[in-house]
mmCIF file of C-alpha atoms and ligand atoms in Angstrom:
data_model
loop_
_atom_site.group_PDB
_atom_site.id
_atom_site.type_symbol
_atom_site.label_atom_id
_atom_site.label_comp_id
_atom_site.label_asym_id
_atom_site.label_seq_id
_atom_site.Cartn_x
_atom_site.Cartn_y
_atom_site.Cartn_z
ATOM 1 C CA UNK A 1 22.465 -37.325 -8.457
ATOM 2 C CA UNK A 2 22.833 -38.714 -12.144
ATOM 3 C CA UNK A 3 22.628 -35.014 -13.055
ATOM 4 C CA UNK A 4 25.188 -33.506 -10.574
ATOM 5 C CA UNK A 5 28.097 -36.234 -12.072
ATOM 6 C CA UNK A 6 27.955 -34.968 -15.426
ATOM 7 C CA UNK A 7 28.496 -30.885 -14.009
ATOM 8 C CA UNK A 8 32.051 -29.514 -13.086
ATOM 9 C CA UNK A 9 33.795 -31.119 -10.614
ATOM 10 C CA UNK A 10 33.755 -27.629 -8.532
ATOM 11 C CA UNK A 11 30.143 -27.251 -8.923
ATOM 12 C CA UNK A 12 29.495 -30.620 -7.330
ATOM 13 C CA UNK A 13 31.564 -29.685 -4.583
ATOM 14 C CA UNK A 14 29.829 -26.769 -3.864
ATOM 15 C CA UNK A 15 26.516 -28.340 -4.017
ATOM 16 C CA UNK A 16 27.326 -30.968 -1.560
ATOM 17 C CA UNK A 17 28.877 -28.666 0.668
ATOM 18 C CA UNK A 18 25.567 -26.459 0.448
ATOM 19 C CA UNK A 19 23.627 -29.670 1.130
ATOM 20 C CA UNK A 20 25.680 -30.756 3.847
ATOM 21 C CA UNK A 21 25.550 -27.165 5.819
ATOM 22 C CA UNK A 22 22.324 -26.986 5.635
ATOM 23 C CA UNK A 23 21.443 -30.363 6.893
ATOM 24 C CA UNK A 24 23.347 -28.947 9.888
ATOM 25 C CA UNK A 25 21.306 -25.976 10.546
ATOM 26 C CA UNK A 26 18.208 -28.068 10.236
ATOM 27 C CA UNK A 27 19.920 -30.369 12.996
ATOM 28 C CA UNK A 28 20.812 -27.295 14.808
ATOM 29 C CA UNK A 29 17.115 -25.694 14.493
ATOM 30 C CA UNK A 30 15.585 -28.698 15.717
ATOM 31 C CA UNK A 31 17.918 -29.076 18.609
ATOM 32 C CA UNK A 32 16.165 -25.898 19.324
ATOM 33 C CA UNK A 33 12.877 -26.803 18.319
ATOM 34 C CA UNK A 34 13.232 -29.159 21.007
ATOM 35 C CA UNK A 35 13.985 -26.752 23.663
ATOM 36 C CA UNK A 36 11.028 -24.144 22.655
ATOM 37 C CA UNK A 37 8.325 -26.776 22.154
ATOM 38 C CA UNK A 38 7.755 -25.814 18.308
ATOM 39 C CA UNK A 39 5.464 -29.351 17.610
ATOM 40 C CA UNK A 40 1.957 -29.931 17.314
ATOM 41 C CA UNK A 41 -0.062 -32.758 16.560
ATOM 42 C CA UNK A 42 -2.547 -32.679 13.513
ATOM 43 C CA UNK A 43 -5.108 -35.140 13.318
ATOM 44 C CA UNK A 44 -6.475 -37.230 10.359
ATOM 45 C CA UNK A 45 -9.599 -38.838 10.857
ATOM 46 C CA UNK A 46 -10.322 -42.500 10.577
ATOM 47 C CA UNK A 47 -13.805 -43.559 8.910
ATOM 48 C CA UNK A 48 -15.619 -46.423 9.383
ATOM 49 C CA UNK A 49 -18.318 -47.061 6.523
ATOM 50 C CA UNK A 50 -20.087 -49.825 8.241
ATOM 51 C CA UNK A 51 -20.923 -47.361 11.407
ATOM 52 C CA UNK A 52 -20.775 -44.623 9.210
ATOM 53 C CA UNK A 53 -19.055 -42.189 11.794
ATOM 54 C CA UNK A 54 -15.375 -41.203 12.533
ATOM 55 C CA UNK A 55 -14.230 -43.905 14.872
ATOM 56 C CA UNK A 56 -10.412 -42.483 15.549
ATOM 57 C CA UNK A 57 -7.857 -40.206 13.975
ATOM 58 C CA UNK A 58 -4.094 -40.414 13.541
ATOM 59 C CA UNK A 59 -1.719 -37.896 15.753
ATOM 60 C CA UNK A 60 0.555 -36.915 12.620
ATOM 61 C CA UNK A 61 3.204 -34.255 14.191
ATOM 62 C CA UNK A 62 3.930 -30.903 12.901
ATOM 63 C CA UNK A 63 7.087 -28.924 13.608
ATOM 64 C CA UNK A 64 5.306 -25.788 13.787
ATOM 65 C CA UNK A 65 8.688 -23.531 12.916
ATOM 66 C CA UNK A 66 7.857 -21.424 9.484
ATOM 67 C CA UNK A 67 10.821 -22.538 8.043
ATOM 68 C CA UNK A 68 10.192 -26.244 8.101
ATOM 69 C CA UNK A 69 6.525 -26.394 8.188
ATOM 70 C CA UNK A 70 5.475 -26.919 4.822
ATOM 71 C CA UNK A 71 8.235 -30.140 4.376
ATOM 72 C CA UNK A 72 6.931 -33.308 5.524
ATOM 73 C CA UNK A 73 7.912 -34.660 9.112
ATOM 74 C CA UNK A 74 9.043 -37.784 7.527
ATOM 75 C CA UNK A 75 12.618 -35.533 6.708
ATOM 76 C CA UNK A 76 13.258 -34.340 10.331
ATOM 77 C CA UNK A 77 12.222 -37.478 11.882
ATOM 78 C CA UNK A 78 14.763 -39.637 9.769
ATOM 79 C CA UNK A 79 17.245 -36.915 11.368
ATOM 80 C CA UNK A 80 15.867 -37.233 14.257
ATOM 81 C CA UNK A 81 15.947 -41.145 14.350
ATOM 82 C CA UNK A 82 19.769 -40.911 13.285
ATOM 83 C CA UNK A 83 20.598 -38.334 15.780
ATOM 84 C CA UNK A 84 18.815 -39.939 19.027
ATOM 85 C CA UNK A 85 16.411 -36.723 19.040
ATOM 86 C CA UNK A 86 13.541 -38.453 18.533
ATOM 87 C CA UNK A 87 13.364 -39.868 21.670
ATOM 88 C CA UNK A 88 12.886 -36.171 23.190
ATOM 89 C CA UNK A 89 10.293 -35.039 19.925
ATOM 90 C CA UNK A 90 8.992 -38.241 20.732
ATOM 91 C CA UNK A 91 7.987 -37.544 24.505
ATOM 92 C CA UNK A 92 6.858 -34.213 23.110
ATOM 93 C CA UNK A 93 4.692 -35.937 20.563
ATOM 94 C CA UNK A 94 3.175 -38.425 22.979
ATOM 95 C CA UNK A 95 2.308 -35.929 25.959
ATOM 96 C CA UNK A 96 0.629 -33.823 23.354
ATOM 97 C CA UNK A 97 -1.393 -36.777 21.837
ATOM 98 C CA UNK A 98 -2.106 -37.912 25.104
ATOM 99 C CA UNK A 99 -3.980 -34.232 26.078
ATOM 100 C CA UNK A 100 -5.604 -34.154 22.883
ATOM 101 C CA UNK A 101 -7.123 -37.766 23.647
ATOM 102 C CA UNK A 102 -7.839 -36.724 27.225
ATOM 103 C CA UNK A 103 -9.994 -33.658 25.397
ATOM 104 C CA UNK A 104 -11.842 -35.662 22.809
ATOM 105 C CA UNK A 105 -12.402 -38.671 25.274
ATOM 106 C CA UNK A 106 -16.590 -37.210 25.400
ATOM 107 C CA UNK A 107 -16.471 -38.296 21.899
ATOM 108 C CA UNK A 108 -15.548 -42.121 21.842
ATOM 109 C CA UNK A 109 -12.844 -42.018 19.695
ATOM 110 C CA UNK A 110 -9.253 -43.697 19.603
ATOM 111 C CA UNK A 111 -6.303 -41.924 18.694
ATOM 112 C CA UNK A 112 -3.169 -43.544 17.300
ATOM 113 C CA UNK A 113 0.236 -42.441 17.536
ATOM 114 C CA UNK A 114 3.464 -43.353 15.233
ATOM 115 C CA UNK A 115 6.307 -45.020 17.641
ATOM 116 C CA UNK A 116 9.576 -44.938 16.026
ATOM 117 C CA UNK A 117 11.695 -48.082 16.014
ATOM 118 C CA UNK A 118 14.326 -46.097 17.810
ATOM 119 C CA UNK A 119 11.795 -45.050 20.691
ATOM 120 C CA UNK A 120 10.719 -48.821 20.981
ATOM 121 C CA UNK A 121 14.197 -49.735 21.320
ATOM 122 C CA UNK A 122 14.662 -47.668 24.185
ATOM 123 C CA UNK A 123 15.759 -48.696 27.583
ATOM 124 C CA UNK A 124 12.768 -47.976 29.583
ATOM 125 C CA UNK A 125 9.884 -46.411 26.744
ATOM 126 C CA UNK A 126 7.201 -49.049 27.789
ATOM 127 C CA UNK A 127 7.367 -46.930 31.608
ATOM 128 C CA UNK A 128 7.578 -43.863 30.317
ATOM 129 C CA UNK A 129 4.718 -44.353 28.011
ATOM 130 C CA UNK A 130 2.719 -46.234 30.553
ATOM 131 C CA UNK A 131 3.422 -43.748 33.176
ATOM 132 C CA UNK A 132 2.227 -40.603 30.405
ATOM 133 C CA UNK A 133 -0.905 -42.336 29.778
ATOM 134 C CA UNK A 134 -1.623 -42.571 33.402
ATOM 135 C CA UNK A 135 -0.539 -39.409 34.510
ATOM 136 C CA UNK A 136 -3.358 -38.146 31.335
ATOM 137 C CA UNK A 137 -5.845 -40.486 33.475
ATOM 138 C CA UNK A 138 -6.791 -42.183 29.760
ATOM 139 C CA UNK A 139 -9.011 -44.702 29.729
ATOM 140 C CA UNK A 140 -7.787 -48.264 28.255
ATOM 141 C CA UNK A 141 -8.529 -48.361 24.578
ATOM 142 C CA UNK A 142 -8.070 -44.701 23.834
ATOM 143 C CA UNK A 143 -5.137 -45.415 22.451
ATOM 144 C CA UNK A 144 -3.083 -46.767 19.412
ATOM 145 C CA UNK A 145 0.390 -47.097 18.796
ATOM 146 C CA UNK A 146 1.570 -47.374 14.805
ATOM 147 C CA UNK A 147 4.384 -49.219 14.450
ATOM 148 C CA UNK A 148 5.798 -50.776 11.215
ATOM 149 C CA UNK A 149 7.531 -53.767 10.149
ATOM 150 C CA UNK A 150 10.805 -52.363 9.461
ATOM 151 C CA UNK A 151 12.413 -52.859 13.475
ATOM 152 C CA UNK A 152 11.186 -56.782 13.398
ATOM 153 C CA UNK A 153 13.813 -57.519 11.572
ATOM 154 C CA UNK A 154 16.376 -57.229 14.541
ATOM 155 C CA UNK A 155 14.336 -56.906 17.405
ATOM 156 C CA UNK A 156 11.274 -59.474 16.724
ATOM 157 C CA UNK A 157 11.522 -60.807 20.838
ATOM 158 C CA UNK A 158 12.273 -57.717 22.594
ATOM 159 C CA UNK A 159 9.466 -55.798 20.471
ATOM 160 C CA UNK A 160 6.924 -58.814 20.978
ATOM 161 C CA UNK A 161 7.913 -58.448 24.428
ATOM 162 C CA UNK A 162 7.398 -54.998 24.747
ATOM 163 C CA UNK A 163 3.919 -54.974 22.834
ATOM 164 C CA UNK A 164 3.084 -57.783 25.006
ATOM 165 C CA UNK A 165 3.202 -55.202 27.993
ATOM 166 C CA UNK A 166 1.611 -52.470 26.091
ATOM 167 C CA UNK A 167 -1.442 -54.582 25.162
ATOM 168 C CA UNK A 168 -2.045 -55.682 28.482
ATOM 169 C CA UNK A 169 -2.145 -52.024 29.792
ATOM 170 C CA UNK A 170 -4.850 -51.279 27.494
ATOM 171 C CA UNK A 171 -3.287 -50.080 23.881
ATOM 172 C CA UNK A 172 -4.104 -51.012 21.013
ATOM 173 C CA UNK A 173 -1.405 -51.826 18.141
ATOM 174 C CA UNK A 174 -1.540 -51.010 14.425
ATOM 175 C CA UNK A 175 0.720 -52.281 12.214
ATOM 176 C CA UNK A 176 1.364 -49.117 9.598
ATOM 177 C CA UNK A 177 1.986 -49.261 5.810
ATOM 178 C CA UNK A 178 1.097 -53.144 5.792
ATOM 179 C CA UNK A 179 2.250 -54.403 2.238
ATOM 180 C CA UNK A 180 5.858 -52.673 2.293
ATOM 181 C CA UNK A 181 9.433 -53.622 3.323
ATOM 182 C CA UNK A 182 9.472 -57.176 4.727
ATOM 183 C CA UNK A 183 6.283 -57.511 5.084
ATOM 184 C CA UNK A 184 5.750 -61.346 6.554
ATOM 185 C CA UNK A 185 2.470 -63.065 7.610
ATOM 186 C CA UNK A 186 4.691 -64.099 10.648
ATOM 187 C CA UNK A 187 4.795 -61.144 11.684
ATOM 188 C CA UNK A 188 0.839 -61.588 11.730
ATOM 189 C CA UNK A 189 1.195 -64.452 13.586
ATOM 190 C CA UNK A 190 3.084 -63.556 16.238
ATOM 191 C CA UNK A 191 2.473 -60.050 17.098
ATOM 192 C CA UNK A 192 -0.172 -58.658 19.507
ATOM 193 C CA UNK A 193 -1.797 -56.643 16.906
ATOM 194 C CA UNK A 194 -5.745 -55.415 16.842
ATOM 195 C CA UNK A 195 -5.187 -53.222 13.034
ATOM 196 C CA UNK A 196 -3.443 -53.986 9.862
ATOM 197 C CA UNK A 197 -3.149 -50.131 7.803
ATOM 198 C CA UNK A 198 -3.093 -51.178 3.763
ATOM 199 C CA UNK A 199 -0.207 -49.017 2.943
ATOM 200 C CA UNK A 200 -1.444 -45.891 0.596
ATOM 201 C CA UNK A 201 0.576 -47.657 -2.101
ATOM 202 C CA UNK A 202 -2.016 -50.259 -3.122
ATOM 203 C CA UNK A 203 -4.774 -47.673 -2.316
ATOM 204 C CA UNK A 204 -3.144 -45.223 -5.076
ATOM 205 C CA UNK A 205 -3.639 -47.967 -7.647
ATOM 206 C CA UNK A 206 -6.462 -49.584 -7.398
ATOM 207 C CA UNK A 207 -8.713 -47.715 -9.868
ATOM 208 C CA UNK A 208 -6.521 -48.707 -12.468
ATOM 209 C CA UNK A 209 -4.461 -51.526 -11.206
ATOM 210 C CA UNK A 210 -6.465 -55.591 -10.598
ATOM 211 C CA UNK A 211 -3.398 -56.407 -8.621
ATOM 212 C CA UNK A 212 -3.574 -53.560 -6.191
ATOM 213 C CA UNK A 213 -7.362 -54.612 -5.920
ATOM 214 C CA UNK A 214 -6.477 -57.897 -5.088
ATOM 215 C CA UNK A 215 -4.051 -57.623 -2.641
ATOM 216 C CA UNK A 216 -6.403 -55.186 -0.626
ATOM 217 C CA UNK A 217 -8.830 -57.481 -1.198
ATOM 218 C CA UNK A 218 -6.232 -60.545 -0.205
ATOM 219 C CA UNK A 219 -4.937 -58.439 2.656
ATOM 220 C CA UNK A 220 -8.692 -57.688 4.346
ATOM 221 C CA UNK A 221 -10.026 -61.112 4.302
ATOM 222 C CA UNK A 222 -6.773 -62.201 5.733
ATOM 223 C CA UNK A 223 -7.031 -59.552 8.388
ATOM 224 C CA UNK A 224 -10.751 -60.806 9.176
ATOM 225 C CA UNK A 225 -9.848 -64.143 9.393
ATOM 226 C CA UNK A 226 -7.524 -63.900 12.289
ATOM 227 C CA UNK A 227 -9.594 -61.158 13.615
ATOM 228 C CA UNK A 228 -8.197 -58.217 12.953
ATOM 229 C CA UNK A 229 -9.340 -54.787 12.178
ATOM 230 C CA UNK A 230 -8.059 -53.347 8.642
ATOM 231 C CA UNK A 231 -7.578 -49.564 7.934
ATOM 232 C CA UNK A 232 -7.114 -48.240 4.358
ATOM 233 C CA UNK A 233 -4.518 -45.505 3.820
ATOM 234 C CA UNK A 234 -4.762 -42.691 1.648
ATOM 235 C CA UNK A 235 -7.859 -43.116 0.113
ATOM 236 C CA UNK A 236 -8.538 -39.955 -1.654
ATOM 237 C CA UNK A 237 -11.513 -40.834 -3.988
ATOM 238 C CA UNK A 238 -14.914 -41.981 -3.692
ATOM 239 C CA UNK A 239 -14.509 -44.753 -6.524
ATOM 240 C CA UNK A 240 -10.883 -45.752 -4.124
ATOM 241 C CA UNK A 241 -13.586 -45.538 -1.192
ATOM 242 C CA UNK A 242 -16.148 -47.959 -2.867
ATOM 243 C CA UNK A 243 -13.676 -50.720 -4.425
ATOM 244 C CA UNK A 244 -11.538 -50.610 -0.936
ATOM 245 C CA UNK A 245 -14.842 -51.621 1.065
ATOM 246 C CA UNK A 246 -16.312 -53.845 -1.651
ATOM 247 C CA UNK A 247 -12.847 -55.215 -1.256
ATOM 248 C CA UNK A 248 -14.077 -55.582 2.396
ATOM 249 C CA UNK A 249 -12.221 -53.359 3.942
ATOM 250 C CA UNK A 250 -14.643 -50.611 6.499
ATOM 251 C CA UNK A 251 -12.332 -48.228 7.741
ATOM 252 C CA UNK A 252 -10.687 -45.759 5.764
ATOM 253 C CA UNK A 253 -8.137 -42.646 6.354
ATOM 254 C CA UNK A 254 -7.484 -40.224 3.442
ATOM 255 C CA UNK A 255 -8.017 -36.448 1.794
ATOM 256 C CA UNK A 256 -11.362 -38.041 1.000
ATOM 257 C CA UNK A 257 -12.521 -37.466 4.731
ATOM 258 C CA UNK A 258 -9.531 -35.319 5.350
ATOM 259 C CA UNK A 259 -6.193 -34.401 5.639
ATOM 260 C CA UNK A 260 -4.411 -33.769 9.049
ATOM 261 C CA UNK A 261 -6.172 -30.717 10.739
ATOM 262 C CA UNK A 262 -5.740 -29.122 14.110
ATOM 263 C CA UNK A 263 -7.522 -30.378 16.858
ATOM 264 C CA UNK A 264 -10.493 -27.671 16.886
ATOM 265 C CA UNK A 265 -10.899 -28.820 13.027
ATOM 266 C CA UNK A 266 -11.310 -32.128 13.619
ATOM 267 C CA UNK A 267 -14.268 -31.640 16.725
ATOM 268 C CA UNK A 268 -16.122 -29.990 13.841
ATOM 269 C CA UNK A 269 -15.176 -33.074 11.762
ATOM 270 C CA UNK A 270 -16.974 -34.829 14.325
ATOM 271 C CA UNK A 271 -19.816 -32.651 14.752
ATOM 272 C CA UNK A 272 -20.167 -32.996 11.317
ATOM 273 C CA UNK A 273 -20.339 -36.927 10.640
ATOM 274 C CA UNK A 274 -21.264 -38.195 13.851
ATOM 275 C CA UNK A 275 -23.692 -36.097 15.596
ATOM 276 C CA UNK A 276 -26.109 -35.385 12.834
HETATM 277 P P1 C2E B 301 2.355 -42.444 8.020
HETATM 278 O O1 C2E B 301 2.367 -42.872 9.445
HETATM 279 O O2 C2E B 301 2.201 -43.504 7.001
HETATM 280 O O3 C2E B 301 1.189 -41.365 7.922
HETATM 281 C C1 C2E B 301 0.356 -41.218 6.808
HETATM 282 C C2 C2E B 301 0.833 -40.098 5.916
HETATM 283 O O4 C2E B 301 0.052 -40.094 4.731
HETATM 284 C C3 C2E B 301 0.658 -38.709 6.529
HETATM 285 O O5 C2E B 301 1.713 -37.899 6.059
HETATM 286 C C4 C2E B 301 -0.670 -38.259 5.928
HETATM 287 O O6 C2E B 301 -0.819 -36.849 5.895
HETATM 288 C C5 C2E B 301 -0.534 -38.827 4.550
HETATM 289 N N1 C2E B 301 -1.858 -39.021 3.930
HETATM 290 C C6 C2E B 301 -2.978 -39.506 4.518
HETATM 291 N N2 C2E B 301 -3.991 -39.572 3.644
HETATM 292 C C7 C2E B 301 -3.515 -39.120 2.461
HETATM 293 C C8 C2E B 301 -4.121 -38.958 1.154
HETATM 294 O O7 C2E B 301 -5.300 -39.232 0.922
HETATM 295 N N3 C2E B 301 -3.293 -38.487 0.172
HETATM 296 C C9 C2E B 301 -1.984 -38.163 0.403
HETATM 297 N N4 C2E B 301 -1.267 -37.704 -0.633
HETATM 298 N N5 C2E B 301 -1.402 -38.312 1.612
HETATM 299 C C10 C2E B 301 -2.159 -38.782 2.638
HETATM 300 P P2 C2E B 301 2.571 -36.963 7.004
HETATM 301 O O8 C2E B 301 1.721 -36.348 8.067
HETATM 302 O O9 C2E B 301 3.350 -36.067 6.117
HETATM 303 O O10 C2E B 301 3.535 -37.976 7.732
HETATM 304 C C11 C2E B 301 4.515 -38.684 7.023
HETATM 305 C C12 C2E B 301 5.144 -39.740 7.884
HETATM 306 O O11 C2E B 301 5.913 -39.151 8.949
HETATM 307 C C13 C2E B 301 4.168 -40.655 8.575
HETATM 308 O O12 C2E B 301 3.704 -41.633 7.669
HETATM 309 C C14 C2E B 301 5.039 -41.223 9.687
HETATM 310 O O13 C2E B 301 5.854 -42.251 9.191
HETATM 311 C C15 C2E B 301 5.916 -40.039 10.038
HETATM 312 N N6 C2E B 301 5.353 -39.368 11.220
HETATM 313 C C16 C2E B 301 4.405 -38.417 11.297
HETATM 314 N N7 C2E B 301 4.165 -38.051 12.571
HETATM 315 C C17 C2E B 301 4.996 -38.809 13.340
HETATM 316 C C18 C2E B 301 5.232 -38.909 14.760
HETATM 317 O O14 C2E B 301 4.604 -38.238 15.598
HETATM 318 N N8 C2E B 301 6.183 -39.810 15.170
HETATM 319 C C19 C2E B 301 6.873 -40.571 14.273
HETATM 320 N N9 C2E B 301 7.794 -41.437 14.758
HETATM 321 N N10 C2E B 301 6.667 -40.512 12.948
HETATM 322 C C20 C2E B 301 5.748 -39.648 12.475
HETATM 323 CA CA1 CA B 302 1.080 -44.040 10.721
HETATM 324 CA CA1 CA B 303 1.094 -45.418 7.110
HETATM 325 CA CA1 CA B 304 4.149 -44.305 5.515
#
């Protein structure tokens, strides 16, 4: 943007122009993607190295369409969030997950799902959801829902409320990318939570960084002191691996056990660390 101010005034024109028409075929395409189904759910595994086997993965969606499929989801989804489509991607995105746990269920693990702020928001997404799981025949546990701090802000009753009726139909609740935004130990307080995720942020850093170590270390004694669960994100190395649990925190998701993969990939992930 600095860049673009000092060009000709026509070139900036054109550029913006260029952005903004193809910000509407993107909207366009995933109108359509909506229509034809074009999302899958990959799955990142969660590792716990206190039972030393894959206790969970993350359903991170994919919009399978070529021409999108390399960007991350985070760009679609903010469309998606500002456009109201997300509620439809989202139902996609759940009744997907939902099979997928219904297929790995012989293997005892949980599988979490992101829920947009917009979903939660929605007149009548605690049914709906409810009503998915059920119609899956899921057993209570299976699943968790990621949520993050940033819809607190506004909505702190109406989400407790919400979460409230979610945990006593058997999910469990994960507060994603703990650390950022408004992060507040209120929020800890108050909210039906079993997981607190230590935002890849920290996780990036602590090789290098004492702070970063000490607020993982901070955040997971916090998180076992009100008896929570605590997840490390992004944890790509083995030396991230062994400071993050000497920090005291088990469970870890990251390239280190592996990135999102396709269903069939992540049975043989299983195979592979639980089974031997
Ligand atoms: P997130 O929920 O924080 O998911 C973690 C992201 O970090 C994923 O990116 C994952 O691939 C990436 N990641 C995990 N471990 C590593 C690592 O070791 N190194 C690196 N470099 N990256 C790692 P992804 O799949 O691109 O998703 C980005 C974001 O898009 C997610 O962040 C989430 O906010 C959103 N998202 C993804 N799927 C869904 C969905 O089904 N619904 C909603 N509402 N949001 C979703
Ligand atoms: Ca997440
Ligand atoms: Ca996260
Ligand atoms: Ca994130």
């Amino acid at each position: 943007a600095k860049e673009s101010s000092t060009k000709p005034s026509f070139l900036y024109d054109v550029s913006l122009s260029l952005v903004a028409s193809r910000e509407q075929r993107m909207e366009l395409d995933l109108a359509n993607a909506i229509t034809n189904q074009e999302f899958q759910m990959a799955l990142q595994a969660q590792y716990s190295n206190v039972e030393e086997r894959i206790i969970g993965f993350e359903a991170l969606i994919r919009w399978t369409n070529p021409k999108y499929s390399a960007e991350s989801p985070l760009k679609f989804i903010q469309m998606a969030e500002h456009n109201n489509m997300i509620v439809d991607i989202g139902r996609i995105a759940l009744h997907e997950t939902f099979l997928i746990a219904k297929e790995l269920e012989p293997y005892n693990v949980h599988i979490s799902i992101n829920v947009s702020p917009v979903q939660m928001l929605q007149a009548g997404f605690v049914n709906e959801v409810i009503s998915i799981f059920e119609q899956y025949d899921l057993k209570p546990g299976s699943i968790s829902l990621e949520i993050t701090e940033t819809f607190l802000i506004d909505s702190f009753e109406l989400v407790i409320n919400k979460l409230n009726i979610f945990k006593r139909h058997g999910f469990n609740i994960h507060l994603d990318d703990f650390g950022t935004g408004y992060s507040s130990l209120q929020y800890l307080r108050d909210l039906p939570i079993n997981t607190i995720k230590i935002d890849k942020a920290f996780i990036d850093d602590v090789e290098t960084d004492a702070h970063s170590r000490a607020i993982v270390t901070m955040i997971s004694n916090l998180a076992k002191n009100i008896d929570l669960d605590v997840i490390a994100e992004g944890v790509e190395t083995e030396r991230q691996n062994n400071i993050v649990f000497k920090a005291g925190c088990n469970v870890i998701q990251g390239y280190l056990i592996g990135p999102p993969v396709p269903k069939e990939v992540a049975i043989k992930l299983i195979e592979d660390y639980n089974i031997n």
